[in-house]
């Protein structure tokens, strides 16, 4: 499509990349078929094609966005299903991200929205404060539920607080040598939200990787949040600040004789953000180098399996049916659709994919807190689709999806790929796997 940016506007790198994407769009509308919000509403302005028109207008005119435009763009999950579908190769993330930044700088939201978004950007990016908030939330859960009747985001937050504290604790920094011959050195970055919500995922990852020839480096405190949550809230400056802090904290592990081969975060939403560091910090070669080494756990496991087959315990996982919930950050953000299924099948599981597997579960970072109406409908649909496969349990690769789906009425037991593969290859049975699940 035609664009009308001025030369002054084109001087900004964000506008240059946005203009390149706008010009690719031919308005064919293929993307509308796989957009969750268009499927829910049937409204063109709740579709990628409609949003692209709104974004073009916003970026070209630099006007103060109307409340209506803001609402349509806020409803977007940034799930990137539209990117996977687009035959013209439009990278929608290069459009929605600058639009969110522009909204953040030009639009004055109601005070309650500003307060909630500010609180989330602060609370969810600090491991210690998020863990403290969870402890507090557990203590005052009945009050949260009561207050949540009047304020939907609070109700959504209350549902996220696990009933009991996790059995494991977050991994201690250090170098954990491979058991036997070393094939690979892995920087395992634990992030901010997952260590508090589900530390068992990284504990399983550590056991699993060491068992299969990886030396695992857990970096000392200093780095942390990947920056995805503030980035999707339109706070790109804060996301860049967090990315720079991580590059400093992890830099010693990326160079020299003991440099790691792979950078891993077991939440695919975080992995997708790390893979984009080269764009987020376009002027920093270290950011590109880090992004080059980022893998999803399933990709790494498939590489290890190709080198030496995974050591599956006979008779343990063979024939156990699992429903695979592919996070949007993995299938659309990292464009990885094959590796997790291949790894689970290599372990002997019978993998069943739910209907409409490309659709988002409604978690999407902070989306389930900020847009609970859409998020609840998407979460309910996804949980029902997983249960309809007839599998005994469901497996995913992102803590956001796991937390969102665990709270749905139709929920199957939800595990992370790391927990299942760890169990299949010699680990303990995951304690979050309900006793009634067959195995
Ligand atoms: S599918 Fe691609 S080219 Fe077609 S309208 Fe959507 S974004 Fe534009
Ligand atoms: S990112 Fe997802 S919700 Fe947003 S326009 Fe694309 S498909 Fe629709």
CSV table of C-alpha atoms and ligand atoms in Angstrom, one decimal:
chain,number,residue,atom,x,y,z
A,1,UNK,CA,0.0,0.0,0.0
A,2,UNK,CA,1.0,3.6,-0.5
A,3,UNK,CA,2.6,5.6,2.3
A,4,UNK,CA,3.0,9.3,2.9
A,5,UNK,CA,5.7,9.8,5.4
A,6,UNK,CA,7.8,13.0,5.3
A,7,UNK,CA,11.6,12.9,4.9
A,8,UNK,CA,11.9,14.0,8.5
A,9,UNK,CA,9.8,11.1,9.7
A,10,UNK,CA,11.7,8.7,7.6
A,11,UNK,CA,14.9,9.6,9.4
A,12,UNK,CA,13.7,7.7,12.4
A,13,UNK,CA,14.7,3.9,12.2
A,14,UNK,CA,11.3,2.8,13.7
A,15,UNK,CA,9.4,4.6,10.9
A,16,UNK,CA,11.8,3.2,8.3
A,17,UNK,CA,11.0,-0.3,9.4
A,18,UNK,CA,7.3,0.4,9.8
A,19,UNK,CA,7.1,1.9,6.3
A,20,UNK,CA,8.8,-1.1,4.7
A,21,UNK,CA,6.1,-3.3,6.3
A,22,UNK,CA,3.2,-1.0,5.4
A,23,UNK,CA,4.3,-1.1,1.8
A,24,UNK,CA,4.2,-4.9,1.7
A,25,UNK,CA,0.6,-5.0,2.8
A,26,UNK,CA,-1.8,-5.5,-0.2
A,27,UNK,CA,-5.0,-5.6,1.9
A,28,UNK,CA,-5.9,-9.1,0.8
A,29,UNK,CA,-7.4,-9.9,4.2
A,30,UNK,CA,-6.0,-13.4,4.5
A,31,UNK,CA,-4.8,-12.5,8.0
A,32,UNK,CA,-8.3,-11.8,9.3
A,33,UNK,CA,-9.2,-15.5,9.2
A,34,UNK,CA,-6.6,-16.4,11.9
A,35,UNK,CA,-6.9,-13.3,14.1
A,36,UNK,CA,-8.4,-14.2,17.5
A,37,UNK,CA,-10.1,-10.8,18.0
A,38,UNK,CA,-11.6,-10.7,14.5
A,39,UNK,CA,-12.9,-14.2,15.0
A,40,UNK,CA,-14.6,-13.1,18.3
A,41,UNK,CA,-16.1,-9.8,17.0
A,42,UNK,CA,-16.3,-9.9,13.2
A,43,UNK,CA,-15.2,-6.2,13.3
A,44,UNK,CA,-12.8,-5.1,10.6
A,45,UNK,CA,-11.1,-2.8,13.1
A,46,UNK,CA,-10.4,-5.7,15.3
A,47,UNK,CA,-8.5,-7.5,12.5
A,48,UNK,CA,-4.9,-7.1,11.5
A,49,UNK,CA,-5.9,-5.4,8.2
A,50,UNK,CA,-8.0,-2.9,10.0
A,51,UNK,CA,-5.4,-2.2,12.6
A,52,UNK,CA,-2.7,-1.7,10.0
A,53,UNK,CA,-4.9,1.1,8.5
A,54,UNK,CA,-5.2,2.7,12.0
A,55,UNK,CA,-1.5,2.3,12.6
A,56,UNK,CA,-0.6,3.9,9.3
A,57,UNK,CA,-2.8,6.9,10.1
A,58,UNK,CA,-1.3,7.1,13.6
A,59,UNK,CA,2.3,7.0,12.5
A,60,UNK,CA,1.9,9.3,9.5
A,61,UNK,CA,-0.2,12.0,11.1
A,62,UNK,CA,1.4,11.8,14.6
A,63,UNK,CA,-1.9,12.9,15.9
A,64,UNK,CA,-3.2,12.3,19.4
A,65,UNK,CA,-4.9,9.0,19.0
A,66,UNK,CA,-8.6,8.8,19.6
A,67,UNK,CA,-10.0,6.6,22.4
A,68,UNK,CA,-11.5,4.4,19.7
A,69,UNK,CA,-8.2,3.8,18.0
A,70,UNK,CA,-6.5,3.1,21.3
A,71,UNK,CA,-9.1,0.6,22.2
A,72,UNK,CA,-8.8,-1.4,18.9
A,73,UNK,CA,-5.0,-1.5,19.3
A,74,UNK,CA,-5.2,-2.4,23.0
A,75,UNK,CA,-7.4,-5.3,22.1
A,76,UNK,CA,-4.6,-6.7,19.9
A,77,UNK,CA,-2.8,-9.6,21.7
A,78,UNK,CA,0.5,-9.2,19.8
A,79,UNK,CA,0.0,-13.0,19.2
A,80,UNK,CA,1.5,-12.6,15.7
A,81,UNK,CA,-0.8,-15.2,14.2
A,82,UNK,CA,-1.3,-12.6,11.4
A,83,UNK,CA,2.4,-12.8,10.6
A,84,UNK,CA,2.3,-16.6,10.2
A,85,UNK,CA,-0.7,-16.2,7.8
A,86,UNK,CA,0.3,-13.2,5.7
A,87,UNK,CA,1.4,-14.3,2.1
A,88,UNK,CA,3.1,-10.9,1.6
A,89,UNK,CA,5.5,-11.4,4.6
A,90,UNK,CA,4.3,-8.4,6.6
A,91,UNK,CA,6.0,-8.3,9.9
A,92,UNK,CA,3.1,-7.0,12.0
A,93,UNK,CA,5.3,-6.6,15.1
A,94,UNK,CA,7.2,-3.8,13.4
A,95,UNK,CA,3.9,-1.9,13.2
A,96,UNK,CA,2.1,-2.6,16.4
A,97,UNK,CA,5.2,-2.0,18.6
A,98,UNK,CA,5.9,1.6,17.4
A,99,UNK,CA,2.1,2.3,17.5
A,100,UNK,CA,2.0,1.2,21.2
A,101,UNK,CA,5.0,3.5,21.9
A,102,UNK,CA,3.2,6.4,20.2
A,103,UNK,CA,0.0,5.8,22.2
A,104,UNK,CA,2.0,5.6,25.4
A,105,UNK,CA,3.6,9.0,24.7
A,106,UNK,CA,0.6,10.9,23.3
A,107,UNK,CA,-2.5,9.4,24.8
A,108,UNK,CA,-3.6,10.2,28.3
A,109,UNK,CA,-5.3,7.1,29.7
A,110,UNK,CA,-7.8,7.3,32.7
A,111,UNK,CA,-5.9,7.3,36.0
A,112,UNK,CA,-6.9,3.8,36.9
A,113,UNK,CA,-5.5,2.4,33.6
A,114,UNK,CA,-2.3,4.4,34.1
A,115,UNK,CA,-1.9,3.1,37.6
A,116,UNK,CA,-2.6,-0.5,36.7
A,117,UNK,CA,-0.2,-0.4,33.7
A,118,UNK,CA,2.5,1.3,35.7
A,119,UNK,CA,2.1,-1.2,38.6
A,120,UNK,CA,2.3,-4.2,36.2
A,121,UNK,CA,5.4,-2.8,34.5
A,122,UNK,CA,7.1,-2.4,37.9
A,123,UNK,CA,5.8,-5.5,39.7
A,124,UNK,CA,6.3,-8.1,37.0
A,125,UNK,CA,9.8,-7.1,36.0
A,126,UNK,CA,11.4,-7.7,39.4
A,127,UNK,CA,11.8,-11.3,40.6
A,128,UNK,CA,11.9,-10.4,44.3
A,129,UNK,CA,9.0,-8.0,44.3
A,130,UNK,CA,6.9,-10.3,42.3
A,131,UNK,CA,7.6,-13.2,44.7
A,132,UNK,CA,6.8,-11.0,47.6
A,133,UNK,CA,3.5,-9.9,45.9
A,134,UNK,CA,2.6,-13.6,45.4
A,135,UNK,CA,3.1,-14.4,49.1
A,136,UNK,CA,1.0,-11.4,50.0
A,137,UNK,CA,-1.6,-12.4,47.4
A,138,UNK,CA,-1.8,-15.8,48.9
A,139,UNK,CA,-2.5,-14.4,52.3
A,140,UNK,CA,-5.2,-12.0,51.2
A,141,UNK,CA,-6.8,-14.1,48.4
A,142,UNK,CA,-10.4,-13.9,49.7
A,143,UNK,CA,-10.1,-10.1,49.9
A,144,UNK,CA,-8.7,-10.0,46.3
A,145,UNK,CA,-11.7,-12.1,45.1
A,146,UNK,CA,-14.1,-9.8,46.8
A,147,UNK,CA,-12.5,-6.7,45.4
A,148,UNK,CA,-12.2,-8.4,42.1
A,149,UNK,CA,-16.0,-8.4,41.7
A,150,UNK,CA,-15.8,-4.7,41.2
A,151,UNK,CA,-12.5,-4.5,39.3
A,152,UNK,CA,-12.0,-7.3,36.7
A,153,UNK,CA,-8.1,-6.9,36.5
A,154,UNK,CA,-7.9,-7.6,40.2
A,155,UNK,CA,-10.0,-10.7,39.8
A,156,UNK,CA,-7.8,-11.9,37.0
A,157,UNK,CA,-4.7,-11.3,39.2
A,158,UNK,CA,-6.3,-13.2,42.1
A,159,UNK,CA,-6.8,-16.2,39.9
A,160,UNK,CA,-3.1,-16.2,39.0
A,161,UNK,CA,-2.0,-16.6,42.6
A,162,UNK,CA,-1.3,-20.4,43.2
A,163,UNK,CA,-3.1,-22.0,46.1
A,164,UNK,CA,0.2,-23.3,47.7
A,165,UNK,CA,3.8,-22.1,47.5
A,166,UNK,CA,5.9,-23.9,45.0
A,167,UNK,CA,7.8,-27.0,46.2
A,168,UNK,CA,11.1,-26.1,44.5
A,169,UNK,CA,13.0,-22.9,44.9
A,170,UNK,CA,14.6,-20.7,42.2
A,171,UNK,CA,18.0,-22.0,40.8
A,172,UNK,CA,21.1,-20.7,42.6
A,173,UNK,CA,23.7,-19.0,40.3
A,174,UNK,CA,26.6,-21.2,39.3
A,175,UNK,CA,28.1,-23.6,36.8
A,176,UNK,CA,26.5,-27.0,36.7
A,177,UNK,CA,28.7,-29.5,34.8
A,178,UNK,CA,27.4,-32.0,32.3
A,179,UNK,CA,27.0,-35.5,33.5
A,180,UNK,CA,29.5,-37.3,31.4
A,181,UNK,CA,30.9,-35.9,28.1
A,182,UNK,CA,30.1,-32.2,27.4
A,183,UNK,CA,28.3,-31.5,24.1
A,184,UNK,CA,27.2,-28.0,24.7
A,185,UNK,CA,27.4,-25.0,27.2
A,186,UNK,CA,24.1,-23.4,27.9
A,187,UNK,CA,23.3,-20.1,29.7
A,188,UNK,CA,20.1,-20.8,31.5
A,189,UNK,CA,18.4,-17.4,32.2
A,190,UNK,CA,15.7,-17.8,34.8
A,191,UNK,CA,13.9,-14.4,34.3
A,192,UNK,CA,11.5,-12.7,36.7
A,193,UNK,CA,8.0,-14.2,36.9
A,194,UNK,CA,8.6,-17.9,36.3
A,195,UNK,CA,11.0,-18.5,39.2
A,196,UNK,CA,8.3,-17.3,41.6
A,197,UNK,CA,5.3,-19.0,39.9
A,198,UNK,CA,6.9,-22.3,38.8
A,199,UNK,CA,10.5,-22.8,39.8
A,200,UNK,CA,10.1,-26.5,39.1
A,201,UNK,CA,10.3,-25.8,35.3
A,202,UNK,CA,13.9,-24.6,35.5
A,203,UNK,CA,14.8,-27.3,38.0
A,204,UNK,CA,13.6,-29.9,35.5
A,205,UNK,CA,15.5,-28.1,32.7
A,206,UNK,CA,18.7,-28.2,34.6
A,207,UNK,CA,18.5,-32.0,35.4
A,208,UNK,CA,17.5,-32.7,31.8
A,209,UNK,CA,20.2,-30.8,30.2
A,210,UNK,CA,23.0,-32.1,32.4
A,211,UNK,CA,21.8,-35.6,31.8
A,212,UNK,CA,22.1,-35.1,28.1
A,213,UNK,CA,25.6,-33.6,28.0
A,214,UNK,CA,25.1,-29.9,28.7
A,215,UNK,CA,27.1,-27.8,31.1
A,216,UNK,CA,24.6,-25.3,32.4
A,217,UNK,CA,25.6,-21.8,33.6
A,218,UNK,CA,23.0,-20.0,35.7
A,219,UNK,CA,24.1,-16.3,35.7
A,220,UNK,CA,24.6,-14.4,39.0
A,221,UNK,CA,22.0,-11.7,39.9
A,222,UNK,CA,22.2,-8.5,37.9
A,223,UNK,CA,20.3,-9.6,34.8
A,224,UNK,CA,16.7,-10.6,34.9
A,225,UNK,CA,13.6,-9.6,33.1
A,226,UNK,CA,13.9,-9.9,29.3
A,227,UNK,CA,11.8,-6.8,28.9
A,228,UNK,CA,8.9,-8.3,27.0
A,229,UNK,CA,6.2,-7.2,29.4
A,230,UNK,CA,7.0,-3.5,29.4
A,231,UNK,CA,7.7,-3.7,25.6
A,232,UNK,CA,4.2,-4.9,25.0
A,233,UNK,CA,2.8,-2.1,27.3
A,234,UNK,CA,4.4,0.5,24.9
A,235,UNK,CA,7.3,1.2,27.3
A,236,UNK,CA,10.1,0.5,24.8
A,237,UNK,CA,12.6,2.7,26.7
A,238,UNK,CA,12.2,0.5,29.8
A,239,UNK,CA,12.5,-2.7,27.6
A,240,UNK,CA,15.8,-1.3,26.1
A,241,UNK,CA,17.0,-0.5,29.6
A,242,UNK,CA,16.4,-4.0,30.8
A,243,UNK,CA,18.0,-5.5,27.6
A,244,UNK,CA,21.1,-3.4,28.2
A,245,UNK,CA,21.3,-4.5,31.8
A,246,UNK,CA,21.1,-8.1,30.7
A,247,UNK,CA,23.9,-7.7,28.1
A,248,UNK,CA,26.1,-6.3,30.8
A,249,UNK,CA,25.2,-9.1,33.3
A,250,UNK,CA,25.6,-11.9,30.8
A,251,UNK,CA,28.5,-10.5,28.7
A,252,UNK,CA,31.2,-12.5,30.5
A,253,UNK,CA,29.5,-15.7,29.4
A,254,UNK,CA,29.3,-14.8,25.8
A,255,UNK,CA,33.0,-14.4,25.1
A,256,UNK,CA,36.3,-16.2,25.9
A,257,UNK,CA,37.2,-19.9,26.2
A,258,UNK,CA,34.2,-20.7,28.4
A,259,UNK,CA,31.6,-18.9,26.2
A,260,UNK,CA,28.2,-20.5,26.0
A,261,UNK,CA,26.9,-22.0,22.8
A,262,UNK,CA,23.3,-21.4,23.6
A,263,UNK,CA,21.2,-18.8,25.5
A,264,UNK,CA,18.0,-20.3,26.9
A,265,UNK,CA,14.9,-19.0,28.6
A,266,UNK,CA,12.4,-21.7,29.2
A,267,UNK,CA,9.4,-19.3,28.8
A,268,UNK,CA,9.0,-19.0,25.0
A,269,UNK,CA,7.6,-15.5,25.4
A,270,UNK,CA,11.0,-14.4,26.9
A,271,UNK,CA,12.9,-16.4,24.3
A,272,UNK,CA,11.1,-14.6,21.6
A,273,UNK,CA,12.0,-11.2,23.1
A,274,UNK,CA,15.7,-12.2,23.5
A,275,UNK,CA,15.7,-13.3,19.8
A,276,UNK,CA,14.5,-9.8,19.0
A,277,UNK,CA,17.3,-8.0,20.9
A,278,UNK,CA,19.1,-7.3,17.6
A,279,UNK,CA,16.2,-5.1,16.6
A,280,UNK,CA,15.5,-3.6,20.0
A,281,UNK,CA,19.2,-2.5,20.3
A,282,UNK,CA,20.0,-2.2,16.7
A,283,UNK,CA,23.2,-0.2,17.3
A,284,UNK,CA,24.7,-2.9,19.6
A,285,UNK,CA,26.6,-5.8,18.0
A,286,UNK,CA,26.5,-7.7,21.4
A,287,UNK,CA,22.7,-7.7,21.2
A,288,UNK,CA,22.8,-9.3,17.8
A,289,UNK,CA,25.3,-11.9,19.0
A,290,UNK,CA,23.2,-12.8,22.0
A,291,UNK,CA,20.1,-13.1,19.8
A,292,UNK,CA,22.0,-15.4,17.4
A,293,UNK,CA,22.6,-17.9,20.3
A,294,UNK,CA,19.0,-17.9,21.6
A,295,UNK,CA,17.2,-21.3,21.3
A,296,UNK,CA,13.9,-22.6,22.5
A,297,UNK,CA,14.3,-25.6,24.8
A,298,UNK,CA,12.6,-27.9,22.2
A,299,UNK,CA,15.1,-26.7,19.5
A,300,UNK,CA,18.0,-27.4,21.8
A,301,UNK,CA,16.7,-30.9,22.8
A,302,UNK,CA,16.1,-31.8,19.1
A,303,UNK,CA,19.7,-30.8,18.3
A,304,UNK,CA,20.9,-33.0,21.3
A,305,UNK,CA,18.7,-35.8,20.1
A,306,UNK,CA,20.2,-35.7,16.6
A,307,UNK,CA,23.6,-36.0,18.2
A,308,UNK,CA,22.7,-38.8,20.6
A,309,UNK,CA,19.2,-40.1,21.2
A,310,UNK,CA,17.4,-38.8,24.3
A,311,UNK,CA,17.8,-41.4,27.1
A,312,UNK,CA,14.1,-42.4,27.4
A,313,UNK,CA,13.2,-44.7,30.3
A,314,UNK,CA,11.5,-47.8,28.7
A,315,UNK,CA,7.8,-48.2,29.5
A,316,UNK,CA,7.4,-44.8,31.2
A,317,UNK,CA,6.1,-42.4,28.6
A,318,UNK,CA,5.2,-44.8,25.7
A,319,UNK,CA,1.7,-44.2,24.5
A,320,UNK,CA,0.8,-41.5,27.1
A,321,UNK,CA,-1.5,-39.1,25.2
A,322,UNK,CA,-0.6,-35.4,25.7
A,323,UNK,CA,-2.3,-32.4,24.2
A,324,UNK,CA,0.2,-29.9,22.8
A,325,UNK,CA,-0.6,-26.2,23.3
A,326,UNK,CA,1.8,-24.3,21.1
A,327,UNK,CA,2.4,-20.8,22.5
A,328,UNK,CA,2.0,-17.9,20.1
A,329,UNK,CA,5.5,-16.7,21.0
A,330,UNK,CA,6.9,-20.1,19.9
A,331,UNK,CA,4.8,-20.8,16.7
A,332,UNK,CA,4.5,-17.3,15.5
A,333,UNK,CA,7.1,-15.2,17.3
A,334,UNK,CA,10.0,-17.8,16.8
A,335,UNK,CA,8.3,-19.5,13.9
A,336,UNK,CA,8.8,-22.9,15.5
A,337,UNK,CA,6.1,-25.4,14.9
A,338,UNK,CA,7.9,-28.7,14.6
A,339,UNK,CA,10.5,-29.1,17.3
A,340,UNK,CA,8.3,-29.5,20.4
A,341,UNK,CA,6.1,-32.2,18.8
A,342,UNK,CA,9.2,-34.0,17.5
A,343,UNK,CA,10.9,-34.0,20.9
A,344,UNK,CA,7.8,-35.3,22.7
A,345,UNK,CA,7.3,-38.0,20.1
A,346,UNK,CA,11.0,-38.9,20.4
A,347,UNK,CA,10.2,-39.5,24.1
A,348,UNK,CA,7.3,-41.9,23.2
A,349,UNK,CA,4.4,-39.6,23.9
A,350,UNK,CA,1.4,-39.6,21.7
A,351,UNK,CA,1.0,-35.9,20.8
A,352,UNK,CA,-2.5,-34.6,20.0
A,353,UNK,CA,-3.0,-31.1,18.6
A,354,UNK,CA,-6.2,-29.3,19.5
A,355,UNK,CA,-8.6,-27.6,17.0
A,356,UNK,CA,-7.5,-24.1,15.9
A,357,UNK,CA,-4.1,-24.7,17.4
A,358,UNK,CA,-2.8,-21.4,15.9
A,359,UNK,CA,-5.2,-19.4,18.1
A,360,UNK,CA,-4.0,-17.6,21.3
A,361,UNK,CA,-5.1,-18.7,24.7
A,362,UNK,CA,-5.6,-15.1,25.8
A,363,UNK,CA,-2.6,-14.9,28.2
A,364,UNK,CA,-0.3,-12.7,26.0
A,365,UNK,CA,1.9,-11.1,28.7
A,366,UNK,CA,-0.4,-8.8,30.7
A,367,UNK,CA,-3.3,-9.1,28.3
A,368,UNK,CA,-5.3,-11.4,30.6
A,369,UNK,CA,-5.0,-8.7,33.3
A,370,UNK,CA,-5.7,-5.7,31.1
A,371,UNK,CA,-8.4,-7.2,28.7
A,372,UNK,CA,-10.0,-9.8,30.9
A,373,UNK,CA,-13.2,-10.0,28.8
A,374,UNK,CA,-11.5,-11.2,25.5
A,375,UNK,CA,-8.9,-13.2,27.5
A,376,UNK,CA,-11.5,-15.2,29.4
A,377,UNK,CA,-13.3,-16.2,26.2
A,378,UNK,CA,-10.0,-17.2,24.5
A,379,UNK,CA,-8.8,-19.1,27.6
A,380,UNK,CA,-12.1,-21.0,27.9
A,381,UNK,CA,-12.1,-21.9,24.2
A,382,UNK,CA,-8.4,-23.1,24.4
A,383,UNK,CA,-9.0,-25.2,27.5
A,384,UNK,CA,-12.0,-26.8,26.0
A,385,UNK,CA,-10.1,-27.6,22.7
A,386,UNK,CA,-7.3,-29.2,24.7
A,387,UNK,CA,-9.7,-31.3,26.8
A,388,UNK,CA,-11.5,-32.3,23.6
A,389,UNK,CA,-8.4,-34.1,22.4
A,390,UNK,CA,-9.1,-36.8,25.0
A,391,UNK,CA,-5.5,-36.5,26.3
A,392,UNK,CA,-4.7,-37.0,30.0
A,393,UNK,CA,-2.7,-33.8,30.3
A,394,UNK,CA,-1.6,-30.8,28.3
A,395,UNK,CA,1.8,-29.5,27.7
A,396,UNK,CA,3.1,-26.1,26.7
A,397,UNK,CA,6.3,-24.1,26.6
A,398,UNK,CA,5.4,-20.8,28.2
A,399,UNK,CA,4.6,-19.9,31.8
A,400,UNK,CA,2.0,-17.3,30.7
A,401,UNK,CA,-0.1,-19.9,28.8
A,402,UNK,CA,0.3,-22.5,31.6
A,403,UNK,CA,-0.9,-20.0,34.2
A,404,UNK,CA,-3.8,-18.9,32.1
A,405,UNK,CA,-5.0,-22.4,31.2
A,406,UNK,CA,-4.6,-23.8,34.7
A,407,UNK,CA,-7.3,-21.4,35.9
A,408,UNK,CA,-9.9,-22.4,33.3
A,409,UNK,CA,-12.9,-24.6,34.4
A,410,UNK,CA,-12.2,-27.2,31.7
A,411,UNK,CA,-8.4,-27.3,32.4
A,412,UNK,CA,-6.4,-30.5,32.0
A,413,UNK,CA,-3.3,-30.8,34.2
A,414,UNK,CA,-0.8,-28.3,32.5
A,415,UNK,CA,2.9,-29.1,32.4
A,416,UNK,CA,5.9,-27.6,30.7
A,417,UNK,CA,7.8,-29.5,28.0
A,418,UNK,CA,10.9,-29.6,30.4
A,419,UNK,CA,8.9,-31.3,33.1
A,420,UNK,CA,7.6,-34.0,30.8
A,421,UNK,CA,10.9,-34.7,29.0
A,422,UNK,CA,12.7,-34.7,32.4
A,423,UNK,CA,10.3,-37.3,33.7
A,424,UNK,CA,10.4,-39.4,30.5
A,425,UNK,CA,14.3,-39.5,30.7
A,426,UNK,CA,14.7,-40.3,34.4
A,427,UNK,CA,13.4,-37.4,36.5
A,428,UNK,CA,10.8,-37.5,39.2
A,429,UNK,CA,7.1,-37.4,38.2
A,430,UNK,CA,6.1,-33.7,38.2
A,431,UNK,CA,4.3,-32.8,41.4
A,432,UNK,CA,1.9,-30.6,39.5
A,433,UNK,CA,0.7,-33.6,37.6
A,434,UNK,CA,-2.6,-34.6,39.3
A,435,UNK,CA,-2.6,-38.0,40.8
A,436,UNK,CA,-5.6,-39.1,38.7
A,437,UNK,CA,-3.8,-38.5,35.4
A,438,UNK,CA,-3.0,-41.8,33.8
A,439,UNK,CA,0.5,-42.8,33.0
B,1,LIG,S1,-2.5,-11.0,5.0
B,1,LIG,FE1,-0.8,-9.6,4.9
B,1,LIG,S2,-1.0,-8.4,3.0
B,1,LIG,FE2,-3.0,-9.4,3.4
B,1,LIG,S3,-4.1,-7.8,4.6
B,1,LIG,FE3,-3.1,-9.1,6.1
B,1,LIG,S4,-1.2,-8.1,6.5
B,1,LIG,FE4,-1.9,-7.2,4.6
B,2,LIG,S1,-1.2,-9.9,16.6
B,2,LIG,FE1,-2.9,-11.4,16.9
B,2,LIG,S2,-4.6,-10.2,17.8
B,2,LIG,FE2,-3.1,-8.7,16.9
B,2,LIG,S3,-3.9,-8.3,14.8
B,2,LIG,FE3,-2.4,-10.0,14.7
B,2,LIG,S4,-3.6,-11.9,14.8
B,2,LIG,FE4,-4.9,-10.2,15.5
